[in-house]
mmCIF file of C-alpha atoms in Angstrom:
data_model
loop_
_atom_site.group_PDB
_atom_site.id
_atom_site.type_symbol
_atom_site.label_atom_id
_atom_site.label_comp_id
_atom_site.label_asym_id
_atom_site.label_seq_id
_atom_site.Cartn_x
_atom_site.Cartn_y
_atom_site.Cartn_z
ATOM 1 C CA UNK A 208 14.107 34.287 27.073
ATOM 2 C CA UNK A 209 13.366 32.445 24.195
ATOM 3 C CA UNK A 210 12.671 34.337 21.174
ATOM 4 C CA UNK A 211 9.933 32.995 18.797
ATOM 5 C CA UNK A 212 10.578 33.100 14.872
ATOM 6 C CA UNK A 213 8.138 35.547 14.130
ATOM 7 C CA UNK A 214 9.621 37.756 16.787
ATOM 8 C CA UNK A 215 13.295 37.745 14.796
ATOM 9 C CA UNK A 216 11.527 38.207 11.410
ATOM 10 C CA UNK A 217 9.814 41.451 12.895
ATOM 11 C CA UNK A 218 13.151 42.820 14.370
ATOM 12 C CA UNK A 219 15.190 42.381 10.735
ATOM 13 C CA UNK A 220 12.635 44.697 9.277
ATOM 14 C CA UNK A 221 14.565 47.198 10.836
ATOM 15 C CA UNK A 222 17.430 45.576 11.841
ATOM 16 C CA UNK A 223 18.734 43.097 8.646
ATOM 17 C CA UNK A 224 21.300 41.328 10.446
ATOM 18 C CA UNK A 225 18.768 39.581 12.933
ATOM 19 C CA UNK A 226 17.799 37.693 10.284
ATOM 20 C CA UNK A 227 20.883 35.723 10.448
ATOM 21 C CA UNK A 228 19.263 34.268 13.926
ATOM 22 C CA UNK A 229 16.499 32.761 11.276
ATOM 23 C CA UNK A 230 18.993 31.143 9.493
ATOM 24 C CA UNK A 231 20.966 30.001 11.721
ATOM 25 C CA UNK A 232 17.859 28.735 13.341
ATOM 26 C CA UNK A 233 16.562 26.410 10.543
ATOM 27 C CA UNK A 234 19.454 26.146 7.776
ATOM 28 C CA UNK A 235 20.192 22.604 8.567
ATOM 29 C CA UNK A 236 16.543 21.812 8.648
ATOM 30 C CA UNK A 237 15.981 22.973 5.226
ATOM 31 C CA UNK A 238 19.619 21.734 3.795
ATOM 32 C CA UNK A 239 18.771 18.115 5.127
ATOM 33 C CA UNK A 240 15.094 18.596 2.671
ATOM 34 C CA UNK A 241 16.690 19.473 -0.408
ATOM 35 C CA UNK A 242 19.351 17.296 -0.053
ATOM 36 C CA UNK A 243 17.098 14.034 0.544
ATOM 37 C CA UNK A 244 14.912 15.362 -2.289
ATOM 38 C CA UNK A 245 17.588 17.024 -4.808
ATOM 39 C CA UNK A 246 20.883 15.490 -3.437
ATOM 40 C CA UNK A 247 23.826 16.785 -1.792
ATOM 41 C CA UNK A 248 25.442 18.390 -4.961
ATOM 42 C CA UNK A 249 21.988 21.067 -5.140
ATOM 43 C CA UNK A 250 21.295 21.619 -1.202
ATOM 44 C CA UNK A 251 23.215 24.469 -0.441
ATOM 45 C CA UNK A 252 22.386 26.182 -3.438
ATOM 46 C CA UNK A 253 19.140 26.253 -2.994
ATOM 47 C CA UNK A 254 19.237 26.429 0.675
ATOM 48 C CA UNK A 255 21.240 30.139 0.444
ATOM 49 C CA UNK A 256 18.878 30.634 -2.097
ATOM 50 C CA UNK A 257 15.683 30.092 0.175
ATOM 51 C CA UNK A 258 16.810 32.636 2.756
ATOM 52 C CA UNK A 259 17.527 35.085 0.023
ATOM 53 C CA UNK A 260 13.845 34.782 -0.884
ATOM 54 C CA UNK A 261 12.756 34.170 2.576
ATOM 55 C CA UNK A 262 15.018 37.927 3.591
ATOM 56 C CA UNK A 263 13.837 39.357 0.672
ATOM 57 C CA UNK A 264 9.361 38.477 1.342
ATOM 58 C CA UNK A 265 10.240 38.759 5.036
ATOM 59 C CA UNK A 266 7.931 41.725 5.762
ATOM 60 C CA UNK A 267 5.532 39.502 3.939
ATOM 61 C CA UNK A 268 5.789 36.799 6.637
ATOM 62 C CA UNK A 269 1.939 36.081 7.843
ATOM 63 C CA UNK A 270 3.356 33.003 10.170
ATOM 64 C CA UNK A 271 4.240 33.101 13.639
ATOM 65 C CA UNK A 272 5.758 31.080 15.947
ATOM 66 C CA UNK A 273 7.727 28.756 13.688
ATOM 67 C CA UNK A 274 9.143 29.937 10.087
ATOM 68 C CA UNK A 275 10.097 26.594 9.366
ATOM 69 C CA UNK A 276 6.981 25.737 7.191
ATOM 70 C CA UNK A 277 7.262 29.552 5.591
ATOM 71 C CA UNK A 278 10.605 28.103 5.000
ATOM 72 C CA UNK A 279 10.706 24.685 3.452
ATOM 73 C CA UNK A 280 7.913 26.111 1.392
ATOM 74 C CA UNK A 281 9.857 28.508 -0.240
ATOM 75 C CA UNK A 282 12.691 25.463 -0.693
ATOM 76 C CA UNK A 283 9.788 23.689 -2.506
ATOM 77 C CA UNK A 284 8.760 26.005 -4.606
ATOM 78 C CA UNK A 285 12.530 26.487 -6.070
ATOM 79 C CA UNK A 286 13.339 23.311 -6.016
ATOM 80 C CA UNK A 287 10.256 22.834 -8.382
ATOM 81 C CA UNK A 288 12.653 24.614 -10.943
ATOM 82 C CA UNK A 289 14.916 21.239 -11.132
ATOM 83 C CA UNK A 290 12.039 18.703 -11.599
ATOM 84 C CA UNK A 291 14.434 16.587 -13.794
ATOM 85 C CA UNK A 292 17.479 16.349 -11.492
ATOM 86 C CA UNK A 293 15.032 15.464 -8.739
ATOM 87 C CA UNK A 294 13.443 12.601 -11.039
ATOM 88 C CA UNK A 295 17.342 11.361 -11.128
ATOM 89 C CA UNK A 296 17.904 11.118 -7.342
ATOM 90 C CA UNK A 297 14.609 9.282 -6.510
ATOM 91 C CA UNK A 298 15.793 6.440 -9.379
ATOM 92 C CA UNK A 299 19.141 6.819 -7.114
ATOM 93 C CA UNK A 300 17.607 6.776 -3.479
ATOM 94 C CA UNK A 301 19.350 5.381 -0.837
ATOM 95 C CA UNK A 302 17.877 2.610 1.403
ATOM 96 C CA UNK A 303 18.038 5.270 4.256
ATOM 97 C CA UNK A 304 16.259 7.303 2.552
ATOM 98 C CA UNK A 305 13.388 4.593 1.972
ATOM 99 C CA UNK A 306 13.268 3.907 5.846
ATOM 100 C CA UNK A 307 11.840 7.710 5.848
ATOM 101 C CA UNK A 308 9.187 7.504 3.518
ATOM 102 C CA UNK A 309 6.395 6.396 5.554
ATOM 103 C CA UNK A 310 3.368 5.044 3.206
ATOM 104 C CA UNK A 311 1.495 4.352 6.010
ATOM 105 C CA UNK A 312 4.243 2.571 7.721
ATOM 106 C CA UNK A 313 4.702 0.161 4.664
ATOM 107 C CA UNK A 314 7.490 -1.358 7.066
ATOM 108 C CA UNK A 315 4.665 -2.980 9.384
ATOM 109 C CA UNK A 316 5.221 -5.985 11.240
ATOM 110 C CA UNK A 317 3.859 -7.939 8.458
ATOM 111 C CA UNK A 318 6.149 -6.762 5.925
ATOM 112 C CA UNK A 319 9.380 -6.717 5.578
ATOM 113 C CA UNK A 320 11.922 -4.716 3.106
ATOM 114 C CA UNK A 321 14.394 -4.485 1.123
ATOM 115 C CA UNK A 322 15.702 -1.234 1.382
ATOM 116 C CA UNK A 323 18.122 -1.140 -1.133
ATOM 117 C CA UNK A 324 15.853 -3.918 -3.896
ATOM 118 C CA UNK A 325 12.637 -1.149 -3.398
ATOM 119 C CA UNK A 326 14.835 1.664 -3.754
ATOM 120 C CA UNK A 327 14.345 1.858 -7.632
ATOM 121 C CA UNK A 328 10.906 1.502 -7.060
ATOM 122 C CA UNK A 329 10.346 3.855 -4.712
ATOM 123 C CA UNK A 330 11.911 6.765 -6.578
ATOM 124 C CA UNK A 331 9.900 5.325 -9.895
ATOM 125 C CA UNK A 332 6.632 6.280 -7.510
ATOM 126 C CA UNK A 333 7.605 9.233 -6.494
ATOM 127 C CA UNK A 334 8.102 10.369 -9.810
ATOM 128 C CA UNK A 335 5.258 9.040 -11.092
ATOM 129 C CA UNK A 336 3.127 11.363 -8.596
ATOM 130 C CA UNK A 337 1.666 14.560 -9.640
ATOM 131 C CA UNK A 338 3.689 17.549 -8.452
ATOM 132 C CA UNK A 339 1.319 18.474 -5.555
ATOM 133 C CA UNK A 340 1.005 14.941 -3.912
ATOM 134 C CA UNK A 341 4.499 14.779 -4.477
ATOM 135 C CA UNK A 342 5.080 18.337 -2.311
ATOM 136 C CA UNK A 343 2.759 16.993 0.309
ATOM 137 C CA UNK A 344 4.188 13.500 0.977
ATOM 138 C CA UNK A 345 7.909 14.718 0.753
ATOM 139 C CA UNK A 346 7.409 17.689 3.279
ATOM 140 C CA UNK A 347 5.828 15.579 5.619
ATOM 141 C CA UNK A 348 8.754 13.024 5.465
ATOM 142 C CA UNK A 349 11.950 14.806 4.514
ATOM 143 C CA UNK A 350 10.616 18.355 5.929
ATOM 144 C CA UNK A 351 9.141 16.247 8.361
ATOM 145 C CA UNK A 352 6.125 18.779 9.005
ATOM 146 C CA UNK A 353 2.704 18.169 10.195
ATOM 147 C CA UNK A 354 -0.439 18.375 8.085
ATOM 148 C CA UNK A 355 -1.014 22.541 9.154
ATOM 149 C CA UNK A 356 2.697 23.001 8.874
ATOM 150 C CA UNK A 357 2.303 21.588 4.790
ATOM 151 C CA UNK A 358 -0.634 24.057 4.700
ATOM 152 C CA UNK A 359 1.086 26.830 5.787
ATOM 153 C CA UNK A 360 4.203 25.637 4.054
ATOM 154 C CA UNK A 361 1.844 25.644 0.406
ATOM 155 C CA UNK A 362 -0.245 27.804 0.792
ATOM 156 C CA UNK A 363 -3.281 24.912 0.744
ATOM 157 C CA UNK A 364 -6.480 24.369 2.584
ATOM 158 C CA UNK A 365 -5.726 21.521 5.587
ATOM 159 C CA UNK A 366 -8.313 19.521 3.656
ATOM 160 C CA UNK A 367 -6.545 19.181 0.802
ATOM 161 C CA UNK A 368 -3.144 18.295 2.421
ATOM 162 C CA UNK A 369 -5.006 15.263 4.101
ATOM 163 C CA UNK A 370 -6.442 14.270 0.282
ATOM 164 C CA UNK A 371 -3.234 15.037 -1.146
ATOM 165 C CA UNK A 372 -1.143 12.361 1.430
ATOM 166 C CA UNK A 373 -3.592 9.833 1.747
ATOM 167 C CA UNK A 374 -3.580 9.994 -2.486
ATOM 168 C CA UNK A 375 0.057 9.834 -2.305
ATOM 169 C CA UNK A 376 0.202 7.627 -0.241
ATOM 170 C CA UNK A 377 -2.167 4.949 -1.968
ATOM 171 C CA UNK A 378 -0.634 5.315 -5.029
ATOM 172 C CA UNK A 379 3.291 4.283 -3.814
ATOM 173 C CA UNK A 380 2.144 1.748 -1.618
ATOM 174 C CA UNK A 381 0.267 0.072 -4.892
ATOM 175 C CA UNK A 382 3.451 0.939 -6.593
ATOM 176 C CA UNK A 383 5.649 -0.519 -4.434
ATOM 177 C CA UNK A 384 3.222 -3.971 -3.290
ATOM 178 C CA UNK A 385 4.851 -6.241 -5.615
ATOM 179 C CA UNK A 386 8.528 -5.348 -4.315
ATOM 180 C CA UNK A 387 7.193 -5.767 -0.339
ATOM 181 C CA UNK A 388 8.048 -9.407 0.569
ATOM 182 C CA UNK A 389 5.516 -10.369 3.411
ATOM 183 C CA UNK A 390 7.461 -11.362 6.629
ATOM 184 C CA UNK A 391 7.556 -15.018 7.665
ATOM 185 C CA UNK A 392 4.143 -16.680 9.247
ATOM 186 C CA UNK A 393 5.840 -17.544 12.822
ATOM 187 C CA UNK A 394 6.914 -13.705 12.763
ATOM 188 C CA UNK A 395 3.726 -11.988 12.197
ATOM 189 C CA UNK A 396 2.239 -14.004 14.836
ATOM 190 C CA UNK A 397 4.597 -12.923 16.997
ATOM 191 C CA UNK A 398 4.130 -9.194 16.305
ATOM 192 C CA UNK A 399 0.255 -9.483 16.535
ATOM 193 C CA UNK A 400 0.435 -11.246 20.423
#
């Protein structure tokens, strides 16, 4: 039988330990977001540091299938505490990194990038955004969660997570336009056939 996250949550109010299921559920989930958005040196701090929170609000928990949006929420919200150092690893982004930011698939058939030239760039964008477009667009990438996953994940209206991510999204595509090269004629005809 497979036990649902809201089940395990319910059963460490009275029983602590089962909340060690939970983590051992989703702790590479939420590692792998803070690292891509913080770096590797910051992710298991504030991954321990989530389920603290996440053990200590548990009776809290309104979800209920799936904690991982409860979750990477929580991650969010304390890795809003180290704005600066987060600044610093977008400037420093990897090009596999920029293959999973997904501005409307900016790698199209049309365009073509250089991962490692638009890195720089990228991160400069991201940056750039206001904190709450910034949540939105990373959580659906690196958290990779849906748009009522985000809203459950922020505590936001599903409206605004759409408004927020297309925003987002406009605004590092424009950012990023003059660092896209456009892929050779022959090619895009090819693509479009």
């Amino acid at each position: 039988m497979n036990t649902h996250d809201g089940d395990i949550i319910v059963r460490s109010l009275t029983h602590g330990a089962a909340f060690a299921d939970l983590y051992d559920r989703h702790q590479r989930v939420i590692h792998r977001y803070v690292s891509r958005r913080l770096g590797a040196g910051f992710a298991e701090d504030i991954t321990s540091e989530t389920f603290l929170v996440a053990f200590a609000r548990r009776a809290s928990f309104t979800g209920g299938l799936d904690a991982r949006p409860w979750l990477l929420g929580i991650a969010t919200v304390l890795m809003q505490k180290h704005a600066r150092l987060e600044a610093r690893a977008w400037r420093g982004m990897l090009a596999v990194d920029i293959a999973r930011v997904h501005v409307d698939d900016i790698e199209t058939a049309e365009e073509r990038m250089d991962a490692n030239g638009l890195a720089p760039h990228l991160g400069t964008a991201l940056a750039e955004l206001n904190r709450g477009d910034r949540d939105v667009l990373l959580l659906h990438t690196f958290g990779e969660l849906d748009y009522a996953g985000i809203a459950e994940a922020l505590g936001i209206p599903l409206g605004t997570v759409r408004s927020r991510l297309s925003r987002a999204r406009r605004k590092v595509r424009t950012a990023i336009a003059p660092y896209v090269t456009p892929a050779p004629r022959r090619e895009r005809e090819h693509h479009r056939g």
